[in-house]
């Protein structure tokens, strides 16, 4: 991070709670809950060197994690964290870490597993300090437990503030220091009043201001971008019509006007009329300086004869970079000949916080299941610096952010669409004919979902087409066509997903329309695979 970035980073503008991540699947939910309380929070790996912390937090949360404190390579915090003098809350593994740090025999390894709902008895002792974490919650609450090890002894200096039938020490508090621990997960929706515990910790115990307001954040971000880019430098960025790149582009336009150049590459595998619609929205409605590069023929010619999913993804990613690079060089040349236009030095990317989290987890980025193509990895020859204004945000925050910036709700609430487009929804070879079929079927599916008013109930929906064909009978004639596979899922974080519970009459209507209206489709099926074991996209 440059000095300017550092000086203007959100954690220097807002009181910040630091979450030290021990690798739980739900660590990021702690951030979301805190931010929903308007308390800004950031996450760093649990083994962060405390002397090198980039900011002074108001308080620290130790997250849960899948390890046992007794594992040979169990993750542990830098002990210097206890000398910072700021309040600490340990959650699940984080609570065991607190106890283990005091005395390794405080935690029992693998003796009593507890998964699921538990009734928590709150022990109000009348001591204002130790009662603070559960203040206002009465005598009992429901909580979600998911642990393998548990505390078997009270760490010295601590008192019990909550218990369950299985966990005598479900909540602990230090007698005099602002250090607390809970065995359950307050960040989960299954702990209905968990947010109140996080609120008690962040606001009452840490004294953090609840001042993280989106409007302020937008203004501060605009100032930060102006500062960073300076008076003359220019910025380029790829846009796709998706919410992330559109919000990032709009922010850039607000910050530096026409010195931001958006590039839309038509890769020939976008949805029906999508390119025209994106162009209209960005240019006419948002006033963004846009160049459309027509790469359809080039992409399709490079995809000819290619069946293998990863190969398709790599060809699309590589071709994108080739065209983007050509365009960047053209803009750079034009800038040289335009008075008052500085060099193109920045590249805008709509990276979101979950991507950042993946790279800051102490476990490192998770194993690659698919090569995601997000315009990452620009060629070094471009010599551009990255600017990522959304890197502190979650998807739902970006949506809110977009709406506050005046972007139309329909665009902000659009389902995500992958960089490789419908090429990864056409199983096997991508040919112009198969693109036509997939586009037409998808258009009917999405139009019907919208007409039925259920678009916002699902997180993502599309039609894929099979590689093999099936026989059907249409108007007394035999047809031999592809199978349209409808996919619609519900998910919060896209890491796991459930099939959408369709109204059967609606499904049948969609099926009838697709078979009747799309030449080349013989059958329609609905994919009911969850993720895992499936993935959201087909390839
Ligand atoms: P999967 O198929 O991995 O998809 O379950 C999870 C989410 O990621 C999107 N996705 C992509 N997005 N470039 C993108 O920009 C990609 O290469 C890519 N592959 C999958 C997918 O649409 C879903 O929202």
PDB file of C-alpha atoms in Angstrom, residues 216-449:
ATOM      1  CA  UNK A 216     -19.610   9.216   4.155  1.00  0.00           C
ATOM      2  CA  UNK A 217     -17.774   6.272   2.769  1.00  0.00           C
ATOM      3  CA  UNK A 218     -18.606   7.279  -0.813  1.00  0.00           C
ATOM      4  CA  UNK A 219     -17.400  10.841  -0.254  1.00  0.00           C
ATOM      5  CA  UNK A 220     -14.240   9.665   1.457  1.00  0.00           C
ATOM      6  CA  UNK A 221     -13.590   7.186  -1.318  1.00  0.00           C
ATOM      7  CA  UNK A 222     -13.966   9.888  -3.975  1.00  0.00           C
ATOM      8  CA  UNK A 223     -11.486  12.106  -2.144  1.00  0.00           C
ATOM      9  CA  UNK A 224      -9.118   9.159  -1.761  1.00  0.00           C
ATOM     10  CA  UNK A 225      -9.269   8.353  -5.493  1.00  0.00           C
ATOM     11  CA  UNK A 226      -8.624  11.991  -6.483  1.00  0.00           C
ATOM     12  CA  UNK A 227      -5.682  12.114  -4.164  1.00  0.00           C
ATOM     13  CA  UNK A 228      -4.278   8.857  -5.407  1.00  0.00           C
ATOM     14  CA  UNK A 229      -4.683   9.497  -9.139  1.00  0.00           C
ATOM     15  CA  UNK A 230      -3.625  13.155  -9.015  1.00  0.00           C
ATOM     16  CA  UNK A 231      -4.521  15.997 -11.382  1.00  0.00           C
ATOM     17  CA  UNK A 232      -3.736  14.559 -14.803  1.00  0.00           C
ATOM     18  CA  UNK A 233      -3.221  10.790 -14.756  1.00  0.00           C
ATOM     19  CA  UNK A 234      -5.773   8.619 -16.530  1.00  0.00           C
ATOM     20  CA  UNK A 235      -7.415   5.381 -15.478  1.00  0.00           C
ATOM     21  CA  UNK A 236      -8.716   2.509 -17.581  1.00  0.00           C
ATOM     22  CA  UNK A 237     -10.983  -0.303 -16.506  1.00  0.00           C
ATOM     23  CA  UNK A 238     -12.946  -3.160 -17.997  1.00  0.00           C
ATOM     24  CA  UNK A 239     -16.710  -3.132 -17.540  1.00  0.00           C
ATOM     25  CA  UNK A 240     -19.142  -5.966 -18.100  1.00  0.00           C
ATOM     26  CA  UNK A 241     -22.484  -4.517 -17.044  1.00  0.00           C
ATOM     27  CA  UNK A 242     -22.257  -6.414 -13.760  1.00  0.00           C
ATOM     28  CA  UNK A 243     -22.834  -4.576 -10.508  1.00  0.00           C
ATOM     29  CA  UNK A 244     -19.211  -4.531  -9.304  1.00  0.00           C
ATOM     30  CA  UNK A 245     -17.612  -3.078 -12.418  1.00  0.00           C
ATOM     31  CA  UNK A 246     -20.510  -0.637 -12.909  1.00  0.00           C
ATOM     32  CA  UNK A 247     -20.353   0.697  -9.357  1.00  0.00           C
ATOM     33  CA  UNK A 248     -16.558   0.980  -9.529  1.00  0.00           C
ATOM     34  CA  UNK A 249     -16.812   2.791 -12.881  1.00  0.00           C
ATOM     35  CA  UNK A 250     -19.463   5.190 -11.610  1.00  0.00           C
ATOM     36  CA  UNK A 251     -17.317   6.004  -8.590  1.00  0.00           C
ATOM     37  CA  UNK A 252     -14.354   6.643 -10.843  1.00  0.00           C
ATOM     38  CA  UNK A 253     -16.443   8.896 -13.091  1.00  0.00           C
ATOM     39  CA  UNK A 254     -17.542  10.914 -10.039  1.00  0.00           C
ATOM     40  CA  UNK A 255     -13.963  11.199  -8.869  1.00  0.00           C
ATOM     41  CA  UNK A 256     -12.044  12.033 -12.065  1.00  0.00           C
ATOM     42  CA  UNK A 257     -14.639  12.523 -14.834  1.00  0.00           C
ATOM     43  CA  UNK A 258     -13.485  11.737 -18.376  1.00  0.00           C
ATOM     44  CA  UNK A 259     -10.002  10.800 -17.286  1.00  0.00           C
ATOM     45  CA  UNK A 260     -11.580   7.413 -16.611  1.00  0.00           C
ATOM     46  CA  UNK A 261     -11.956   5.210 -19.695  1.00  0.00           C
ATOM     47  CA  UNK A 262     -14.224   2.188 -19.502  1.00  0.00           C
ATOM     48  CA  UNK A 263     -13.685  -0.634 -21.963  1.00  0.00           C
ATOM     49  CA  UNK A 264     -16.398  -3.154 -22.794  1.00  0.00           C
ATOM     50  CA  UNK A 265     -15.123  -6.149 -24.704  1.00  0.00           C
ATOM     51  CA  UNK A 266     -17.834  -7.949 -26.680  1.00  0.00           C
ATOM     52  CA  UNK A 267     -16.608 -11.509 -26.436  1.00  0.00           C
ATOM     53  CA  UNK A 268     -19.423 -12.999 -28.499  1.00  0.00           C
ATOM     54  CA  UNK A 269     -20.665 -14.979 -25.506  1.00  0.00           C
ATOM     55  CA  UNK A 270     -22.657 -12.321 -23.688  1.00  0.00           C
ATOM     56  CA  UNK A 271     -26.423 -12.720 -23.310  1.00  0.00           C
ATOM     57  CA  UNK A 272     -29.037 -11.651 -25.862  1.00  0.00           C
ATOM     58  CA  UNK A 273     -28.792  -7.865 -26.536  1.00  0.00           C
ATOM     59  CA  UNK A 274     -26.536  -7.511 -23.491  1.00  0.00           C
ATOM     60  CA  UNK A 275     -23.768  -5.546 -25.147  1.00  0.00           C
ATOM     61  CA  UNK A 276     -26.183  -2.913 -26.484  1.00  0.00           C
ATOM     62  CA  UNK A 277     -27.926  -2.640 -23.107  1.00  0.00           C
ATOM     63  CA  UNK A 278     -24.692  -2.242 -21.164  1.00  0.00           C
ATOM     64  CA  UNK A 279     -23.512   0.407 -23.617  1.00  0.00           C
ATOM     65  CA  UNK A 280     -26.753   2.326 -23.266  1.00  0.00           C
ATOM     66  CA  UNK A 281     -26.736   2.186 -19.472  1.00  0.00           C
ATOM     67  CA  UNK A 282     -23.140   3.201 -19.038  1.00  0.00           C
ATOM     68  CA  UNK A 283     -23.054   5.900 -21.712  1.00  0.00           C
ATOM     69  CA  UNK A 284     -26.503   7.413 -21.650  1.00  0.00           C
ATOM     70  CA  UNK A 285     -27.610   6.907 -18.081  1.00  0.00           C
ATOM     71  CA  UNK A 286     -24.355   7.059 -16.172  1.00  0.00           C
ATOM     72  CA  UNK A 287     -22.371   9.281 -18.561  1.00  0.00           C
ATOM     73  CA  UNK A 288     -19.329   7.027 -18.447  1.00  0.00           C
ATOM     74  CA  UNK A 289     -16.701   7.397 -21.165  1.00  0.00           C
ATOM     75  CA  UNK A 290     -17.009   3.993 -22.866  1.00  0.00           C
ATOM     76  CA  UNK A 291     -15.297   2.183 -25.718  1.00  0.00           C
ATOM     77  CA  UNK A 292     -16.849  -1.035 -27.015  1.00  0.00           C
ATOM     78  CA  UNK A 293     -14.379  -3.427 -28.578  1.00  0.00           C
ATOM     79  CA  UNK A 294     -15.995  -5.936 -30.916  1.00  0.00           C
ATOM     80  CA  UNK A 295     -14.129  -9.171 -30.331  1.00  0.00           C
ATOM     81  CA  UNK A 296     -16.958 -11.609 -31.060  1.00  0.00           C
ATOM     82  CA  UNK A 297     -15.438 -13.153 -34.171  1.00  0.00           C
ATOM     83  CA  UNK A 298     -11.981 -13.428 -32.681  1.00  0.00           C
ATOM     84  CA  UNK A 299     -13.259 -15.129 -29.514  1.00  0.00           C
ATOM     85  CA  UNK A 300     -15.475 -17.564 -31.405  1.00  0.00           C
ATOM     86  CA  UNK A 301     -12.715 -18.433 -33.873  1.00  0.00           C
ATOM     87  CA  UNK A 302     -10.316 -19.186 -31.019  1.00  0.00           C
ATOM     88  CA  UNK A 303     -12.965 -21.327 -29.296  1.00  0.00           C
ATOM     89  CA  UNK A 304     -13.632 -23.401 -32.423  1.00  0.00           C
ATOM     90  CA  UNK A 305     -13.198 -27.125 -31.791  1.00  0.00           C
ATOM     91  CA  UNK A 306     -12.432 -26.619 -28.063  1.00  0.00           C
ATOM     92  CA  UNK A 307     -14.462 -28.805 -25.669  1.00  0.00           C
ATOM     93  CA  UNK A 308     -12.522 -28.818 -22.430  1.00  0.00           C
ATOM     94  CA  UNK A 309     -13.908 -26.351 -19.808  1.00  0.00           C
ATOM     95  CA  UNK A 310     -10.606 -25.102 -18.417  1.00  0.00           C
ATOM     96  CA  UNK A 311      -9.202 -24.644 -21.920  1.00  0.00           C
ATOM     97  CA  UNK A 312     -12.268 -22.604 -22.869  1.00  0.00           C
ATOM     98  CA  UNK A 313     -11.827 -20.418 -19.800  1.00  0.00           C
ATOM     99  CA  UNK A 314      -8.133 -19.866 -20.526  1.00  0.00           C
ATOM    100  CA  UNK A 315      -8.763 -18.974 -24.191  1.00  0.00           C
ATOM    101  CA  UNK A 316     -11.408 -16.437 -23.195  1.00  0.00           C
ATOM    102  CA  UNK A 317      -9.194 -14.935 -20.457  1.00  0.00           C
ATOM    103  CA  UNK A 318      -6.194 -14.745 -22.799  1.00  0.00           C
ATOM    104  CA  UNK A 319      -8.141 -13.216 -25.692  1.00  0.00           C
ATOM    105  CA  UNK A 320      -9.642 -10.672 -23.343  1.00  0.00           C
ATOM    106  CA  UNK A 321      -6.185  -9.605 -22.223  1.00  0.00           C
ATOM    107  CA  UNK A 322      -4.975  -9.335 -25.839  1.00  0.00           C
ATOM    108  CA  UNK A 323      -7.832  -7.014 -26.815  1.00  0.00           C
ATOM    109  CA  UNK A 324      -7.693  -5.065 -23.584  1.00  0.00           C
ATOM    110  CA  UNK A 325      -3.986  -4.504 -24.022  1.00  0.00           C
ATOM    111  CA  UNK A 326      -4.458  -3.233 -27.589  1.00  0.00           C
ATOM    112  CA  UNK A 327      -7.089  -0.813 -26.356  1.00  0.00           C
ATOM    113  CA  UNK A 328      -4.958   0.390 -23.451  1.00  0.00           C
ATOM    114  CA  UNK A 329      -2.101   1.127 -25.858  1.00  0.00           C
ATOM    115  CA  UNK A 330      -4.460   3.038 -28.154  1.00  0.00           C
ATOM    116  CA  UNK A 331      -5.778   5.175 -25.269  1.00  0.00           C
ATOM    117  CA  UNK A 332      -2.237   5.763 -24.067  1.00  0.00           C
ATOM    118  CA  UNK A 333      -1.192   6.953 -27.592  1.00  0.00           C
ATOM    119  CA  UNK A 334      -4.194   9.246 -27.837  1.00  0.00           C
ATOM    120  CA  UNK A 335      -3.349  10.696 -24.452  1.00  0.00           C
ATOM    121  CA  UNK A 336       0.160  11.562 -25.666  1.00  0.00           C
ATOM    122  CA  UNK A 337      -1.360  13.733 -28.388  1.00  0.00           C
ATOM    123  CA  UNK A 338      -4.064  15.343 -26.230  1.00  0.00           C
ATOM    124  CA  UNK A 339      -3.128  18.537 -24.393  1.00  0.00           C
ATOM    125  CA  UNK A 340      -3.625  18.361 -20.594  1.00  0.00           C
ATOM    126  CA  UNK A 341      -4.104  14.570 -20.637  1.00  0.00           C
ATOM    127  CA  UNK A 342      -1.544  12.736 -18.565  1.00  0.00           C
ATOM    128  CA  UNK A 343      -0.362   9.173 -19.015  1.00  0.00           C
ATOM    129  CA  UNK A 344      -2.613   6.167 -18.334  1.00  0.00           C
ATOM    130  CA  UNK A 345      -1.164   4.897 -15.085  1.00  0.00           C
ATOM    131  CA  UNK A 346      -4.006   3.162 -13.289  1.00  0.00           C
ATOM    132  CA  UNK A 347      -6.104   0.111 -13.886  1.00  0.00           C
ATOM    133  CA  UNK A 348      -9.484  -0.066 -12.149  1.00  0.00           C
ATOM    134  CA  UNK A 349     -10.631  -3.410 -10.785  1.00  0.00           C
ATOM    135  CA  UNK A 350     -13.896  -4.153  -8.989  1.00  0.00           C
ATOM    136  CA  UNK A 351     -12.333  -6.538  -6.462  1.00  0.00           C
ATOM    137  CA  UNK A 352     -14.613  -7.222  -3.489  1.00  0.00           C
ATOM    138  CA  UNK A 353     -13.739  -8.057   0.078  1.00  0.00           C
ATOM    139  CA  UNK A 354     -14.353 -11.820  -0.178  1.00  0.00           C
ATOM    140  CA  UNK A 355     -11.533 -11.985  -2.773  1.00  0.00           C
ATOM    141  CA  UNK A 356      -9.309 -10.013  -0.422  1.00  0.00           C
ATOM    142  CA  UNK A 357     -10.253 -12.257   2.496  1.00  0.00           C
ATOM    143  CA  UNK A 358      -9.250 -15.322   0.492  1.00  0.00           C
ATOM    144  CA  UNK A 359      -5.813 -13.860   0.047  1.00  0.00           C
ATOM    145  CA  UNK A 360      -5.402 -12.716   3.662  1.00  0.00           C
ATOM    146  CA  UNK A 361      -6.528 -15.953   5.289  1.00  0.00           C
ATOM    147  CA  UNK A 362      -3.689 -17.524   7.207  1.00  0.00           C
ATOM    148  CA  UNK A 363      -4.386 -20.671   5.193  1.00  0.00           C
ATOM    149  CA  UNK A 364      -3.777 -18.802   1.908  1.00  0.00           C
ATOM    150  CA  UNK A 365      -6.055 -18.759  -1.097  1.00  0.00           C
ATOM    151  CA  UNK A 366      -8.339 -21.776  -1.220  1.00  0.00           C
ATOM    152  CA  UNK A 367      -7.623 -24.530  -3.730  1.00  0.00           C
ATOM    153  CA  UNK A 368      -8.516 -23.623  -7.282  1.00  0.00           C
ATOM    154  CA  UNK A 369     -11.694 -25.348  -8.407  1.00  0.00           C
ATOM    155  CA  UNK A 370     -12.085 -23.289 -11.570  1.00  0.00           C
ATOM    156  CA  UNK A 371      -9.914 -20.624 -13.136  1.00  0.00           C
ATOM    157  CA  UNK A 372     -12.024 -17.552 -12.449  1.00  0.00           C
ATOM    158  CA  UNK A 373     -11.547 -14.910 -15.045  1.00  0.00           C
ATOM    159  CA  UNK A 374     -11.950 -11.497 -13.473  1.00  0.00           C
ATOM    160  CA  UNK A 375      -9.547  -9.626 -15.648  1.00  0.00           C
ATOM    161  CA  UNK A 376      -6.924 -10.364 -13.015  1.00  0.00           C
ATOM    162  CA  UNK A 377      -3.304 -10.838 -13.909  1.00  0.00           C
ATOM    163  CA  UNK A 378      -2.807  -8.057 -16.425  1.00  0.00           C
ATOM    164  CA  UNK A 379       0.322  -8.410 -18.557  1.00  0.00           C
ATOM    165  CA  UNK A 380       3.347  -6.748 -17.031  1.00  0.00           C
ATOM    166  CA  UNK A 381       4.006  -4.846 -20.252  1.00  0.00           C
ATOM    167  CA  UNK A 382       1.045  -2.607 -19.391  1.00  0.00           C
ATOM    168  CA  UNK A 383       2.885  -1.305 -16.327  1.00  0.00           C
ATOM    169  CA  UNK A 384      -0.347  -0.164 -14.704  1.00  0.00           C
ATOM    170  CA  UNK A 385      -1.006   0.233 -11.010  1.00  0.00           C
ATOM    171  CA  UNK A 386      -4.151  -1.330  -9.574  1.00  0.00           C
ATOM    172  CA  UNK A 387      -6.893   0.788  -8.055  1.00  0.00           C
ATOM    173  CA  UNK A 388      -9.594  -1.192  -6.238  1.00  0.00           C
ATOM    174  CA  UNK A 389     -12.175   1.135  -4.642  1.00  0.00           C
ATOM    175  CA  UNK A 390     -14.506  -1.691  -3.555  1.00  0.00           C
ATOM    176  CA  UNK A 391     -11.914  -3.884  -1.915  1.00  0.00           C
ATOM    177  CA  UNK A 392     -13.332  -3.257   1.572  1.00  0.00           C
ATOM    178  CA  UNK A 393     -16.899  -4.170   0.585  1.00  0.00           C
ATOM    179  CA  UNK A 394     -19.209  -7.137   0.493  1.00  0.00           C
ATOM    180  CA  UNK A 395     -21.607  -7.701  -2.396  1.00  0.00           C
ATOM    181  CA  UNK A 396     -24.669  -6.490  -0.497  1.00  0.00           C
ATOM    182  CA  UNK A 397     -22.760  -3.363   0.538  1.00  0.00           C
ATOM    183  CA  UNK A 398     -21.778  -2.714  -3.097  1.00  0.00           C
ATOM    184  CA  UNK A 399     -25.431  -2.994  -4.065  1.00  0.00           C
ATOM    185  CA  UNK A 400     -26.398  -0.465  -1.403  1.00  0.00           C
ATOM    186  CA  UNK A 401     -23.498   1.726  -2.426  1.00  0.00           C
ATOM    187  CA  UNK A 402     -24.630   1.577  -6.093  1.00  0.00           C
ATOM    188  CA  UNK A 403     -28.185   2.570  -5.201  1.00  0.00           C
ATOM    189  CA  UNK A 404     -26.953   5.465  -3.064  1.00  0.00           C
ATOM    190  CA  UNK A 405     -24.954   6.629  -6.075  1.00  0.00           C
ATOM    191  CA  UNK A 406     -28.117   6.707  -8.180  1.00  0.00           C
ATOM    192  CA  UNK A 407     -27.599   3.535 -10.212  1.00  0.00           C
ATOM    193  CA  UNK A 408     -30.928   1.983 -11.158  1.00  0.00           C
ATOM    194  CA  UNK A 409     -32.142  -0.783  -8.858  1.00  0.00           C
ATOM    195  CA  UNK A 410     -32.549  -3.262 -11.737  1.00  0.00           C
ATOM    196  CA  UNK A 411     -28.895  -2.984 -12.577  1.00  0.00           C
ATOM    197  CA  UNK A 412     -27.734  -3.033  -8.978  1.00  0.00           C
ATOM    198  CA  UNK A 413     -29.794  -6.139  -8.199  1.00  0.00           C
ATOM    199  CA  UNK A 414     -28.776  -8.054 -11.344  1.00  0.00           C
ATOM    200  CA  UNK A 415     -27.672 -11.616 -10.836  1.00  0.00           C
ATOM    201  CA  UNK A 416     -23.906 -12.050 -11.247  1.00  0.00           C
ATOM    202  CA  UNK A 417     -22.738 -13.040 -14.719  1.00  0.00           C
ATOM    203  CA  UNK A 418     -19.366 -14.760 -15.134  1.00  0.00           C
ATOM    204  CA  UNK A 419     -16.504 -13.299 -17.201  1.00  0.00           C
ATOM    205  CA  UNK A 420     -16.448 -16.277 -19.622  1.00  0.00           C
ATOM    206  CA  UNK A 421     -20.154 -15.647 -20.267  1.00  0.00           C
ATOM    207  CA  UNK A 422     -22.397 -18.291 -21.714  1.00  0.00           C
ATOM    208  CA  UNK A 423     -19.358 -20.162 -23.043  1.00  0.00           C
ATOM    209  CA  UNK A 424     -19.299 -22.017 -19.699  1.00  0.00           C
ATOM    210  CA  UNK A 425     -23.031 -22.671 -19.988  1.00  0.00           C
ATOM    211  CA  UNK A 426     -22.697 -24.291 -23.416  1.00  0.00           C
ATOM    212  CA  UNK A 427     -21.363 -27.709 -22.526  1.00  0.00           C
ATOM    213  CA  UNK A 428     -18.728 -28.741 -25.023  1.00  0.00           C
ATOM    214  CA  UNK A 429     -17.889 -26.761 -28.130  1.00  0.00           C
ATOM    215  CA  UNK A 430     -19.027 -23.159 -28.469  1.00  0.00           C
ATOM    216  CA  UNK A 431     -20.322 -22.545 -31.992  1.00  0.00           C
ATOM    217  CA  UNK A 432     -22.325 -19.561 -33.301  1.00  0.00           C
ATOM    218  CA  UNK A 433     -25.365 -21.848 -33.650  1.00  0.00           C
ATOM    219  CA  UNK A 434     -25.114 -23.116 -30.074  1.00  0.00           C
ATOM    220  CA  UNK A 435     -24.620 -19.528 -28.842  1.00  0.00           C
ATOM    221  CA  UNK A 436     -27.861 -18.578 -30.622  1.00  0.00           C
ATOM    222  CA  UNK A 437     -29.740 -21.451 -28.964  1.00  0.00           C
ATOM    223  CA  UNK A 438     -28.376 -20.817 -25.462  1.00  0.00           C
ATOM    224  CA  UNK A 439     -29.067 -17.087 -25.724  1.00  0.00           C
ATOM    225  CA  UNK A 440     -32.650 -17.557 -26.895  1.00  0.00           C
ATOM    226  CA  UNK A 441     -33.482 -20.111 -24.182  1.00  0.00           C
ATOM    227  CA  UNK A 442     -31.854 -18.013 -21.455  1.00  0.00           C
ATOM    228  CA  UNK A 443     -33.780 -14.941 -22.590  1.00  0.00           C
ATOM    229  CA  UNK A 444     -37.108 -16.766 -22.247  1.00  0.00           C
ATOM    230  CA  UNK A 445     -36.165 -18.179 -18.832  1.00  0.00           C
ATOM    231  CA  UNK A 446     -35.124 -14.827 -17.367  1.00  0.00           C
ATOM    232  CA  UNK A 447     -38.112 -12.974 -18.910  1.00  0.00           C
ATOM    233  CA  UNK A 448     -40.531 -15.498 -17.371  1.00  0.00           C
ATOM    234  CA  UNK A 449     -38.825 -15.299 -13.980  1.00  0.00           C
TER     235      UNK A 449
END
